[in-house]
PDB file of C-alpha atoms in Angstrom:
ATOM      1  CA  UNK A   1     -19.792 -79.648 -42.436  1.00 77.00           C
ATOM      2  CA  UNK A   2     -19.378 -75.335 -42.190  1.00 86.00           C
ATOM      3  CA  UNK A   3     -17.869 -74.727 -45.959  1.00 90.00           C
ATOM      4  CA  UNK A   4     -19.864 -71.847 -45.408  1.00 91.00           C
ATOM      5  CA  UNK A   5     -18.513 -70.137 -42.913  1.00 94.00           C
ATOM      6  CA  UNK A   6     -15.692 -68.879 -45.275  1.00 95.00           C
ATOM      7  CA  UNK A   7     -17.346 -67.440 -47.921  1.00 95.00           C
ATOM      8  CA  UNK A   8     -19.633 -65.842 -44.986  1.00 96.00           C
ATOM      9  CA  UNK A   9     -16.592 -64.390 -43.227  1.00 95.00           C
ATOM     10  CA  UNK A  10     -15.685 -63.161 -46.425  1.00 96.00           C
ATOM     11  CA  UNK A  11     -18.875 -61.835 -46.929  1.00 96.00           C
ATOM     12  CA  UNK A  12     -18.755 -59.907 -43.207  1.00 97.00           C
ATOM     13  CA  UNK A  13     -15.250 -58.662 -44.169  1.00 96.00           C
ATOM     14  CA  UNK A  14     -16.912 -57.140 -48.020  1.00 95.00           C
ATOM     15  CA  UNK A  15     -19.770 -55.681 -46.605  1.00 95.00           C
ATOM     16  CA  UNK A  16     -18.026 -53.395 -44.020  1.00 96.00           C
ATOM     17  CA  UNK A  17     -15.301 -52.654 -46.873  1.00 95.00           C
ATOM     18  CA  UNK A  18     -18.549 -51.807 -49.029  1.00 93.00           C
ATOM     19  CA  UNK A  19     -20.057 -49.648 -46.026  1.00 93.00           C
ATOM     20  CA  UNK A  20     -16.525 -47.348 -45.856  1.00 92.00           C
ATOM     21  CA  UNK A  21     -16.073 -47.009 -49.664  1.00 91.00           C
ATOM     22  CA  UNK A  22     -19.675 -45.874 -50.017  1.00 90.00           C
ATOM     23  CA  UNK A  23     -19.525 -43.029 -47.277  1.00 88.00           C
ATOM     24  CA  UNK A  24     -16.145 -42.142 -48.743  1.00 86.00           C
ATOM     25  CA  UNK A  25     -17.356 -41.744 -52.470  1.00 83.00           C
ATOM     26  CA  UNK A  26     -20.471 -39.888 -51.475  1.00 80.00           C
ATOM     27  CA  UNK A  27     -18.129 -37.299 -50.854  1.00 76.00           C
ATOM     28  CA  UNK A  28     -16.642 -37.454 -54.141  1.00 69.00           C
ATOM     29  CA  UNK A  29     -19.398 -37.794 -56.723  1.00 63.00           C
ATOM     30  CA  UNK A  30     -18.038 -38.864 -59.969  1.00 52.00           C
ATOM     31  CA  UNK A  31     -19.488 -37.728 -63.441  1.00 53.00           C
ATOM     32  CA  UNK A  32     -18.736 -37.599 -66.888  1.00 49.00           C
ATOM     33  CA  UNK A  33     -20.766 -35.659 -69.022  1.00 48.00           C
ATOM     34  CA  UNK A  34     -19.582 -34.929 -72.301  1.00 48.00           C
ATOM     35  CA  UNK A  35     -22.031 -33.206 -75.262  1.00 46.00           C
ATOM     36  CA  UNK A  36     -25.764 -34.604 -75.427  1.00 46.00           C
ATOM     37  CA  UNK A  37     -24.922 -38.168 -74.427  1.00 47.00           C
ATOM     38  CA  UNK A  38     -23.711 -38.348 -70.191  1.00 48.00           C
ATOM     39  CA  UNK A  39     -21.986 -41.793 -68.970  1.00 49.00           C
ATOM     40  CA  UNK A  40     -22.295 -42.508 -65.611  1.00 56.00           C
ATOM     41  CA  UNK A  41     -18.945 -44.857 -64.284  1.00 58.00           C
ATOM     42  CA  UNK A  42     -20.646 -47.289 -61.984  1.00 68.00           C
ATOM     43  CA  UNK A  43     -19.161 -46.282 -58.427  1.00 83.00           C
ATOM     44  CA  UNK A  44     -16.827 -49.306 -56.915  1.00 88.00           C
ATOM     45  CA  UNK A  45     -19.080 -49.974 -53.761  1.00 90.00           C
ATOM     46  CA  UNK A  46     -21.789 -50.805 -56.145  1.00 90.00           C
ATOM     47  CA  UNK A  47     -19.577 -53.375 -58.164  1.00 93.00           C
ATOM     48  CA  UNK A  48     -18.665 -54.651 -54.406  1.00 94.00           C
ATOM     49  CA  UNK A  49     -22.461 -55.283 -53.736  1.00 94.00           C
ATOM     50  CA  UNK A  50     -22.335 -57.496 -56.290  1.00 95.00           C
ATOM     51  CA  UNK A  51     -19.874 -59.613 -54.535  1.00 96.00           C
ATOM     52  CA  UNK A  52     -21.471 -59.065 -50.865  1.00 96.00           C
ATOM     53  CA  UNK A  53     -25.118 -60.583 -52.883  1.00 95.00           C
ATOM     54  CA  UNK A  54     -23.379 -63.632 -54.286  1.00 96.00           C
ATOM     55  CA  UNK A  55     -21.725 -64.669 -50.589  1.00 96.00           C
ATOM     56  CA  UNK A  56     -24.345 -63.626 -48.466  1.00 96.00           C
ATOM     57  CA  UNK A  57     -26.851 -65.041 -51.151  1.00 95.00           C
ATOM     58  CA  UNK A  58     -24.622 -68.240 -51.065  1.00 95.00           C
ATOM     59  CA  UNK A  59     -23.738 -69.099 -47.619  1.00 95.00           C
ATOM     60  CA  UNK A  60     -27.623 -68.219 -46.869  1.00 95.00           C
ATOM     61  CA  UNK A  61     -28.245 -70.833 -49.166  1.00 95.00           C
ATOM     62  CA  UNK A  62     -25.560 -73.103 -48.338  1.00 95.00           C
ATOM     63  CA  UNK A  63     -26.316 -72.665 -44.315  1.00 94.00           C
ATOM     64  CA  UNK A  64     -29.618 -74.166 -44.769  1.00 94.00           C
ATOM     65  CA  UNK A  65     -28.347 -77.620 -46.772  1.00 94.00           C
ATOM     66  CA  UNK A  66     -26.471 -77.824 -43.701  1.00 94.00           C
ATOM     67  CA  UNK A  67     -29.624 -77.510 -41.621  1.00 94.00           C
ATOM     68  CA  UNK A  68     -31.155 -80.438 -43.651  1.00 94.00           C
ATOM     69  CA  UNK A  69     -28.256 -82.421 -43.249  1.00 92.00           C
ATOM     70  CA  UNK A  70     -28.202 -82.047 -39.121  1.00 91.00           C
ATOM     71  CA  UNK A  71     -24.666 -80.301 -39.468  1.00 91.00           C
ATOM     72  CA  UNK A  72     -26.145 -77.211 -38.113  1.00 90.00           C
ATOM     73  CA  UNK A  73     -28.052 -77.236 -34.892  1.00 90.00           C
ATOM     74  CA  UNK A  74     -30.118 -74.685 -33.197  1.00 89.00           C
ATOM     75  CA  UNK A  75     -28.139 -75.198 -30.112  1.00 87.00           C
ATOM     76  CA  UNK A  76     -24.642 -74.752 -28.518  1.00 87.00           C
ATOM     77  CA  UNK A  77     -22.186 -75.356 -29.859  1.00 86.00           C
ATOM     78  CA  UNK A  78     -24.543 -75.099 -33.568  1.00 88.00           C
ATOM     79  CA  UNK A  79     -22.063 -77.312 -35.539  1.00 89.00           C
ATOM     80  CA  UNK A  80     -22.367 -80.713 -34.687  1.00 89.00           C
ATOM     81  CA  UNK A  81     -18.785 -81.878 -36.185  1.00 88.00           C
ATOM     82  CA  UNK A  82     -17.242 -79.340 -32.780  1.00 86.00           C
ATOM     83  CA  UNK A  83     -18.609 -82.000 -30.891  1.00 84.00           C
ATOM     84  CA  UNK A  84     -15.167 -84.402 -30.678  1.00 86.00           C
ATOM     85  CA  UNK A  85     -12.043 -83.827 -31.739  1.00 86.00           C
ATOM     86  CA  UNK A  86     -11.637 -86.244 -34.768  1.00 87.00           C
ATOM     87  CA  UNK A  87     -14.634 -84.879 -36.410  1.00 88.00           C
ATOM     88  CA  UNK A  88     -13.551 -81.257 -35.710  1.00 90.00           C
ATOM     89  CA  UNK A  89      -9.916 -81.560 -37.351  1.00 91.00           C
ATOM     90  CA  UNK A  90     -12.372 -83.401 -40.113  1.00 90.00           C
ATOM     91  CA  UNK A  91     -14.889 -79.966 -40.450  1.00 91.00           C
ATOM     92  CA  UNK A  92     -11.243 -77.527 -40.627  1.00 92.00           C
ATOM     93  CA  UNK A  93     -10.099 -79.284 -43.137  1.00 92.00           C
ATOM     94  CA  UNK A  94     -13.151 -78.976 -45.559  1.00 92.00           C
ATOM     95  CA  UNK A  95     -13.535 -75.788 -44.360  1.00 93.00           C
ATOM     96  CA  UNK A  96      -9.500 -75.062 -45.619  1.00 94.00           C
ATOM     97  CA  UNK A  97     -10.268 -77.050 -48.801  1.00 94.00           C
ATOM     98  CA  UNK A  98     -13.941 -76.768 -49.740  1.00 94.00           C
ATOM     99  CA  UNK A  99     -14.484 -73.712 -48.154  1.00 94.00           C
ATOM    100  CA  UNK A 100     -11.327 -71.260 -49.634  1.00 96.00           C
ATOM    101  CA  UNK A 101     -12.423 -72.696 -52.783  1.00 95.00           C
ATOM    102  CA  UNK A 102     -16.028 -71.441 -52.752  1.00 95.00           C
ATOM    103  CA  UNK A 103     -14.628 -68.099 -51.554  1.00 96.00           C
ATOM    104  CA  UNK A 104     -12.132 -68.370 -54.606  1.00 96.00           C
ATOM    105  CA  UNK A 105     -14.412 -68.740 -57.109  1.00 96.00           C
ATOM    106  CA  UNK A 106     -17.011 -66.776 -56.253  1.00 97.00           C
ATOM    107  CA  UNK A 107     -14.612 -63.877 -55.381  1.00 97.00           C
ATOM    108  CA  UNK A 108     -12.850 -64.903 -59.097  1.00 97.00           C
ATOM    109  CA  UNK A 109     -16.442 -64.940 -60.902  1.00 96.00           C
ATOM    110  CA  UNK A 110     -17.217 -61.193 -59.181  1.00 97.00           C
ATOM    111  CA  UNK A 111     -13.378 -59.928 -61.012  1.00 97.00           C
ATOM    112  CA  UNK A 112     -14.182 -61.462 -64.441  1.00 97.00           C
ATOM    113  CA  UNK A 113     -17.730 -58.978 -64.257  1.00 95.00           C
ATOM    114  CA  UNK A 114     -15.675 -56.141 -62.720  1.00 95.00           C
ATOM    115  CA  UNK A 115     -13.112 -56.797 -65.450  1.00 95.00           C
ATOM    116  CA  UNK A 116     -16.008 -56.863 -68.232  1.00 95.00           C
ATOM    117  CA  UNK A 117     -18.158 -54.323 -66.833  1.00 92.00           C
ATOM    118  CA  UNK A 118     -15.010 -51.628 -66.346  1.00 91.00           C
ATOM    119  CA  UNK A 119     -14.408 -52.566 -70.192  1.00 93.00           C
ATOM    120  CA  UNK A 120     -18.066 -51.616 -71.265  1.00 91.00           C
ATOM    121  CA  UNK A 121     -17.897 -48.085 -69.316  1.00 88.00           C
ATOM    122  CA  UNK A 122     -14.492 -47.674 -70.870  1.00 89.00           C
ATOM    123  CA  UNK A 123     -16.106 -48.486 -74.554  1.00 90.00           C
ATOM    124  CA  UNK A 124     -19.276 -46.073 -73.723  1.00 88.00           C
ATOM    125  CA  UNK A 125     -16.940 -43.105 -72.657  1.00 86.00           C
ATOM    126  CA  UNK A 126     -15.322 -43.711 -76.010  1.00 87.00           C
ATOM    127  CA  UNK A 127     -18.340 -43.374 -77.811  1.00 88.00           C
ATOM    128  CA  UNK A 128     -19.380 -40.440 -75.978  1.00 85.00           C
ATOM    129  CA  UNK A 129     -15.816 -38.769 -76.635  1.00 85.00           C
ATOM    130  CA  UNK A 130     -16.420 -39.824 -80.154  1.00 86.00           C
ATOM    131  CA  UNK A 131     -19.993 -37.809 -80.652  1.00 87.00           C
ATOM    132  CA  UNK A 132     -18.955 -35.162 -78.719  1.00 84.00           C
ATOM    133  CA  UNK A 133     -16.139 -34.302 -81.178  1.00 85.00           C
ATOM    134  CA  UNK A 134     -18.272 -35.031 -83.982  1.00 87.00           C
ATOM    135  CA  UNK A 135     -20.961 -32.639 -82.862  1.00 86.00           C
ATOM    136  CA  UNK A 136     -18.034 -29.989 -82.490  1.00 83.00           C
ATOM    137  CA  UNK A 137     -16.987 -30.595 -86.161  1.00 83.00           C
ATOM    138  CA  UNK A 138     -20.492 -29.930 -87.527  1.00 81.00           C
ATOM    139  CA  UNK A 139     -20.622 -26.844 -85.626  1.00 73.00           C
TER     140      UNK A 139
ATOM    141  CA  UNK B   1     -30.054 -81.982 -58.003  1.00 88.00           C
ATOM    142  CA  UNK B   2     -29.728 -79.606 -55.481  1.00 91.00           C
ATOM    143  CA  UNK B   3     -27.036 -78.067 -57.914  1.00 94.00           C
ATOM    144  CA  UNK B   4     -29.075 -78.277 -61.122  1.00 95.00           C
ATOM    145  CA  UNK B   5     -32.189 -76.468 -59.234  1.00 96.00           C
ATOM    146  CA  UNK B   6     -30.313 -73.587 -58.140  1.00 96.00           C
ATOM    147  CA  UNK B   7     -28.373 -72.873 -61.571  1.00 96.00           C
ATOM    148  CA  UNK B   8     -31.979 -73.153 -63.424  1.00 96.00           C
ATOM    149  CA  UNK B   9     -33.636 -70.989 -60.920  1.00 96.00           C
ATOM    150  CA  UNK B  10     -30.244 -68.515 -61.633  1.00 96.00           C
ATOM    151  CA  UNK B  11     -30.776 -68.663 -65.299  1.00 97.00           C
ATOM    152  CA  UNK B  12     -34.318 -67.611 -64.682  1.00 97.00           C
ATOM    153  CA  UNK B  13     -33.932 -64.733 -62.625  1.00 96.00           C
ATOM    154  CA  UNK B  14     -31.133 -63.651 -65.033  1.00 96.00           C
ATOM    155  CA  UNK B  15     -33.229 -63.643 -67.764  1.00 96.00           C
ATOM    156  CA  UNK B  16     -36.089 -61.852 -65.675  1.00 95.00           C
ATOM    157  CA  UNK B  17     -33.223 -59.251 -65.094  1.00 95.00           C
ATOM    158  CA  UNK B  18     -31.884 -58.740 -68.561  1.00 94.00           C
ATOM    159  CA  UNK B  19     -35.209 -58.344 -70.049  1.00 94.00           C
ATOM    160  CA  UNK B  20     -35.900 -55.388 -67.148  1.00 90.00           C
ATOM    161  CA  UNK B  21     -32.768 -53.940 -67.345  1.00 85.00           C
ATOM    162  CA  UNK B  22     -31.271 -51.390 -67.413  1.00 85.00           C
ATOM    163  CA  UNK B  23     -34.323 -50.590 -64.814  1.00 86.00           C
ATOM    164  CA  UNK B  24     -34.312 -53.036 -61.107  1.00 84.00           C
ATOM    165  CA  UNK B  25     -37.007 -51.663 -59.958  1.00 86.00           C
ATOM    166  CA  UNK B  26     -37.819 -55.590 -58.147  1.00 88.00           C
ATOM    167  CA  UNK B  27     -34.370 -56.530 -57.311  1.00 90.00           C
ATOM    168  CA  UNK B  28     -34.250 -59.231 -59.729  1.00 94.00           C
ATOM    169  CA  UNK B  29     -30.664 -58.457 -59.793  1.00 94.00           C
ATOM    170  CA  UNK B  30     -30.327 -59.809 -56.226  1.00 94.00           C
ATOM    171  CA  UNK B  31     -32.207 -62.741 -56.561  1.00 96.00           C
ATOM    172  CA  UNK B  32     -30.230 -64.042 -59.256  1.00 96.00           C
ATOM    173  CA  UNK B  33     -26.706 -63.180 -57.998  1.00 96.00           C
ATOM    174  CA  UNK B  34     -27.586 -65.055 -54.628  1.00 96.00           C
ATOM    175  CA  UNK B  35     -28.799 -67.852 -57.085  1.00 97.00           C
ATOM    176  CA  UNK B  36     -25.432 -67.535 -58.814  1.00 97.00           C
ATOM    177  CA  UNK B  37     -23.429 -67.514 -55.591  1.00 96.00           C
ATOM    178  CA  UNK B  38     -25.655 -70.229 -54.527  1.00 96.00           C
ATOM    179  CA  UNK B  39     -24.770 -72.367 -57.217  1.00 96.00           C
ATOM    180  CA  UNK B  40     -20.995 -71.906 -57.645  1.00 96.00           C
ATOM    181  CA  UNK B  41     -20.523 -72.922 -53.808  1.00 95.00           C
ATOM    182  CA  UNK B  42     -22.476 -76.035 -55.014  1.00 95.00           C
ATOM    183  CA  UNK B  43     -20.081 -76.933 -57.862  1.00 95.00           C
ATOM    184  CA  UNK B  44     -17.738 -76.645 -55.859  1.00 94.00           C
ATOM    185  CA  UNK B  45     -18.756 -78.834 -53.592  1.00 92.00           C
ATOM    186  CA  UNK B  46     -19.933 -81.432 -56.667  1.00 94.00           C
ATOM    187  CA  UNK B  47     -15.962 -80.973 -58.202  1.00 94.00           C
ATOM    188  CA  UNK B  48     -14.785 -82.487 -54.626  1.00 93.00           C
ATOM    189  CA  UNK B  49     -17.437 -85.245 -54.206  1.00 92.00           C
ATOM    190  CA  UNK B  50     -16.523 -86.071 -57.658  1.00 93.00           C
ATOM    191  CA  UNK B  51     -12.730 -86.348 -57.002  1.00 93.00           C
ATOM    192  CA  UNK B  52     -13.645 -88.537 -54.038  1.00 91.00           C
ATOM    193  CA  UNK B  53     -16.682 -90.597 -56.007  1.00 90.00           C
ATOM    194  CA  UNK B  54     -15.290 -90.522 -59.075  1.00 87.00           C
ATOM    195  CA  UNK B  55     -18.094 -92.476 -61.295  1.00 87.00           C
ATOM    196  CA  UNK B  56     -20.135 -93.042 -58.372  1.00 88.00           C
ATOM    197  CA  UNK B  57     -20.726 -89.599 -58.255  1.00 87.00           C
ATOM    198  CA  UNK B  58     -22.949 -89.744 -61.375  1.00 89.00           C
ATOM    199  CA  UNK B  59     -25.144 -92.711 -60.420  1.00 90.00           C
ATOM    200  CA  UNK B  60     -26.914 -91.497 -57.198  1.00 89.00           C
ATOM    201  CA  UNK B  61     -29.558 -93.417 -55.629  1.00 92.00           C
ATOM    202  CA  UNK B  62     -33.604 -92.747 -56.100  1.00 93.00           C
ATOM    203  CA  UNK B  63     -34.243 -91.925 -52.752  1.00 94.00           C
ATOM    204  CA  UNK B  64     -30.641 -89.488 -52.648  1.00 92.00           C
ATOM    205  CA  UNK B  65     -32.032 -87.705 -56.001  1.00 92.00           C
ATOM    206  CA  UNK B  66     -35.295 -87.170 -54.664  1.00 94.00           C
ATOM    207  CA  UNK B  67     -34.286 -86.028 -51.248  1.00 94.00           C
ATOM    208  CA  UNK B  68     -32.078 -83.625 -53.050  1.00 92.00           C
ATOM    209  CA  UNK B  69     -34.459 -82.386 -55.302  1.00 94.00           C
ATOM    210  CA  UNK B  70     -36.650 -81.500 -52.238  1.00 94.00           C
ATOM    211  CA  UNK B  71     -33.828 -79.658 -50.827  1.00 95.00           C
ATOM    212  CA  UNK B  72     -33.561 -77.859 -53.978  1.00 95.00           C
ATOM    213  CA  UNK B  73     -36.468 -76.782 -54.097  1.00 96.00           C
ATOM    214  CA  UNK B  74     -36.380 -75.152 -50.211  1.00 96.00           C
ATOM    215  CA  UNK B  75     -33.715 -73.992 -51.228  1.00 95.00           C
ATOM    216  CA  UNK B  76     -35.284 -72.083 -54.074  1.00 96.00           C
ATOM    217  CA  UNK B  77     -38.206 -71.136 -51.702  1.00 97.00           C
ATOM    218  CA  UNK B  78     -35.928 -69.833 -49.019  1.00 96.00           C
ATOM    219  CA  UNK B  79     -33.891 -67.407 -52.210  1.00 95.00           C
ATOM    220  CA  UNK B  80     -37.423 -66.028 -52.835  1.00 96.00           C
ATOM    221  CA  UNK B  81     -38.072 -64.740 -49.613  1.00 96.00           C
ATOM    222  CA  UNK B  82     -34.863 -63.650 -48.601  1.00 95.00           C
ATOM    223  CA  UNK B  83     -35.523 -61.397 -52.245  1.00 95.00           C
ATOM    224  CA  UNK B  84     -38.705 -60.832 -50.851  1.00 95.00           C
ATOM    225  CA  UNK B  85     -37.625 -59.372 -47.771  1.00 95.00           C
ATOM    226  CA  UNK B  86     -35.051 -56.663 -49.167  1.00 92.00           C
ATOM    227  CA  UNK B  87     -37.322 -55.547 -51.576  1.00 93.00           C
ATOM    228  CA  UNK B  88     -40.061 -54.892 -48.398  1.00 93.00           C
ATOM    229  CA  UNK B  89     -36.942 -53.642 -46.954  1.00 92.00           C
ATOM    230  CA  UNK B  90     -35.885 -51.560 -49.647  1.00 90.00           C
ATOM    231  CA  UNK B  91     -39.483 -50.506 -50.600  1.00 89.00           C
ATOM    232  CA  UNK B  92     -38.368 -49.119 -53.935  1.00 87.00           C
ATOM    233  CA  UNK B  93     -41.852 -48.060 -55.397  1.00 86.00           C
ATOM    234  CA  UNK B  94     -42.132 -46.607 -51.893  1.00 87.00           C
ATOM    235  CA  UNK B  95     -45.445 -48.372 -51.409  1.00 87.00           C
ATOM    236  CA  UNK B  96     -45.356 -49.579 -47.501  1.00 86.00           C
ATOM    237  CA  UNK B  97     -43.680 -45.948 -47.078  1.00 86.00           C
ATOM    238  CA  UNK B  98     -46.448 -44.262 -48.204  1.00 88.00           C
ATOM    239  CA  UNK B  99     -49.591 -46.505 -46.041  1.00 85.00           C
ATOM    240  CA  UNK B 100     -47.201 -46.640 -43.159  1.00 85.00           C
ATOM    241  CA  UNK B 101     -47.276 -42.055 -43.308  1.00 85.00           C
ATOM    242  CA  UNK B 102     -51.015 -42.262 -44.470  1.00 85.00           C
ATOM    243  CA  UNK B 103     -51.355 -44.032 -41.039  1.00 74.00           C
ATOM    244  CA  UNK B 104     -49.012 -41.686 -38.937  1.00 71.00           C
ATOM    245  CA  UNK B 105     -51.737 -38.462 -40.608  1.00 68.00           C
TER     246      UNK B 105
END
């Protein structure tokens, strides 16, 4: 009925967080260069865009099954279930229960590559700790 | 079917991805984490029909299957040229940059 208006808001709500986080770590360029090998931490706005892709990408996606389906209409008030009042309580509730849920997982799916992705920059800047003292040694 | 589509056209691009990466140079990357988003909105969606259908839910009718394959398949279409449209957007070989100040001289 509109799911996908959650995981859109969401994605509204990402994107401007994205926009503010990117201006502020312009500012503070972070680098780690250590010996011959340099590891580059992934900035957190870029991670972010990865979350903005999947709900934008997503509700894009989603908005047009809803097309094909006649839920969504090119015309006032675009949601055909606002129409009465039994089929709006109807379109809130899937949007509370259908709708968080996309936003959930998706949102939970973008933490688990954070999580792994913060793990492999963490590994790398071992490494590169690792021949950097190494190289000292044989000097 | 609609669901099936979009996670085999988000294994695709991920695989297109992987075997360009580290370098994005086309934006695969996009592509397939709209595809991805895509398709766990879908499951999501299939987990509550299911609860609702139960059985049912696996037994869909001809026409249903094929109607939903078609939507798939827009749906598909409609993923390419949204990817289409950032990377024209984003111009990263700099390509349309370069005829559009060849024009301006």
């Amino acid at each position: 009925m509109a799911c996908f208006l959650v995981p859109a808001t969401e994605a509204i709500v990402t994107t401007i967080a994205q926009k503010v986080l990117a201006s502020k770590e312009k500012n503070m360029e972070i680098h780690h260069e250590s010996g011959s090998s340099t590891v580059e931490k992934s900035h957190f706005s870029r991670k972010l865009g990865w979350l903005n892709n999947m709900l934008w990408g997503g509700s894009a996606l989603l908005a047009l099954e809803h097309v094909w389906h006649g839920e969504v209409v090119p015309w006032f008030p675009f949601l055909t279930a606002a129409n009465d009042a039994s089929s709006r309580s109807e379109m809130f509730h899937e949007m509370a229960t259908v709708g968080v849920t996309m936003a959930l997982l998706v949102t939970a799916a973008w933490v688990g590559m954070v999580v792994v992705s913060s793990r492999l920059e963490k590994r790398a800047n071992k490494t590169a700790a690792l021949v950097e003292e190494t190289v000292k040694e044989d000097k | 079917m609609t669901l099936l589509i979009s996670v085999f056209a988000a294994i695709i691009a991920t695989i297109v991805w992987y075997k360009n990466a580290p370098k994005d140079t086309w934006k695969v990357g996009t592509l397939a984490l709209m595809y991805w988003g895509a398709s766990l909105m879908w499951m999501c969606d299939a987990i509550f029909e299911y609860a609702e259908l139960k059985e049912e839910f696996f037994q869909p009718a001809a026409a249903d299957m094929l109607n939903d394959a078609f939507l798939g398949l827009t749906v598909v279409a409609l993923g390419l040229i949204i990817w289409l449209v950032v990377l024209l957007v984003k111009d990263p070989k700099g390509v349309l940059r370069a005829k559009l100040l060849a024009k301006k001289n």
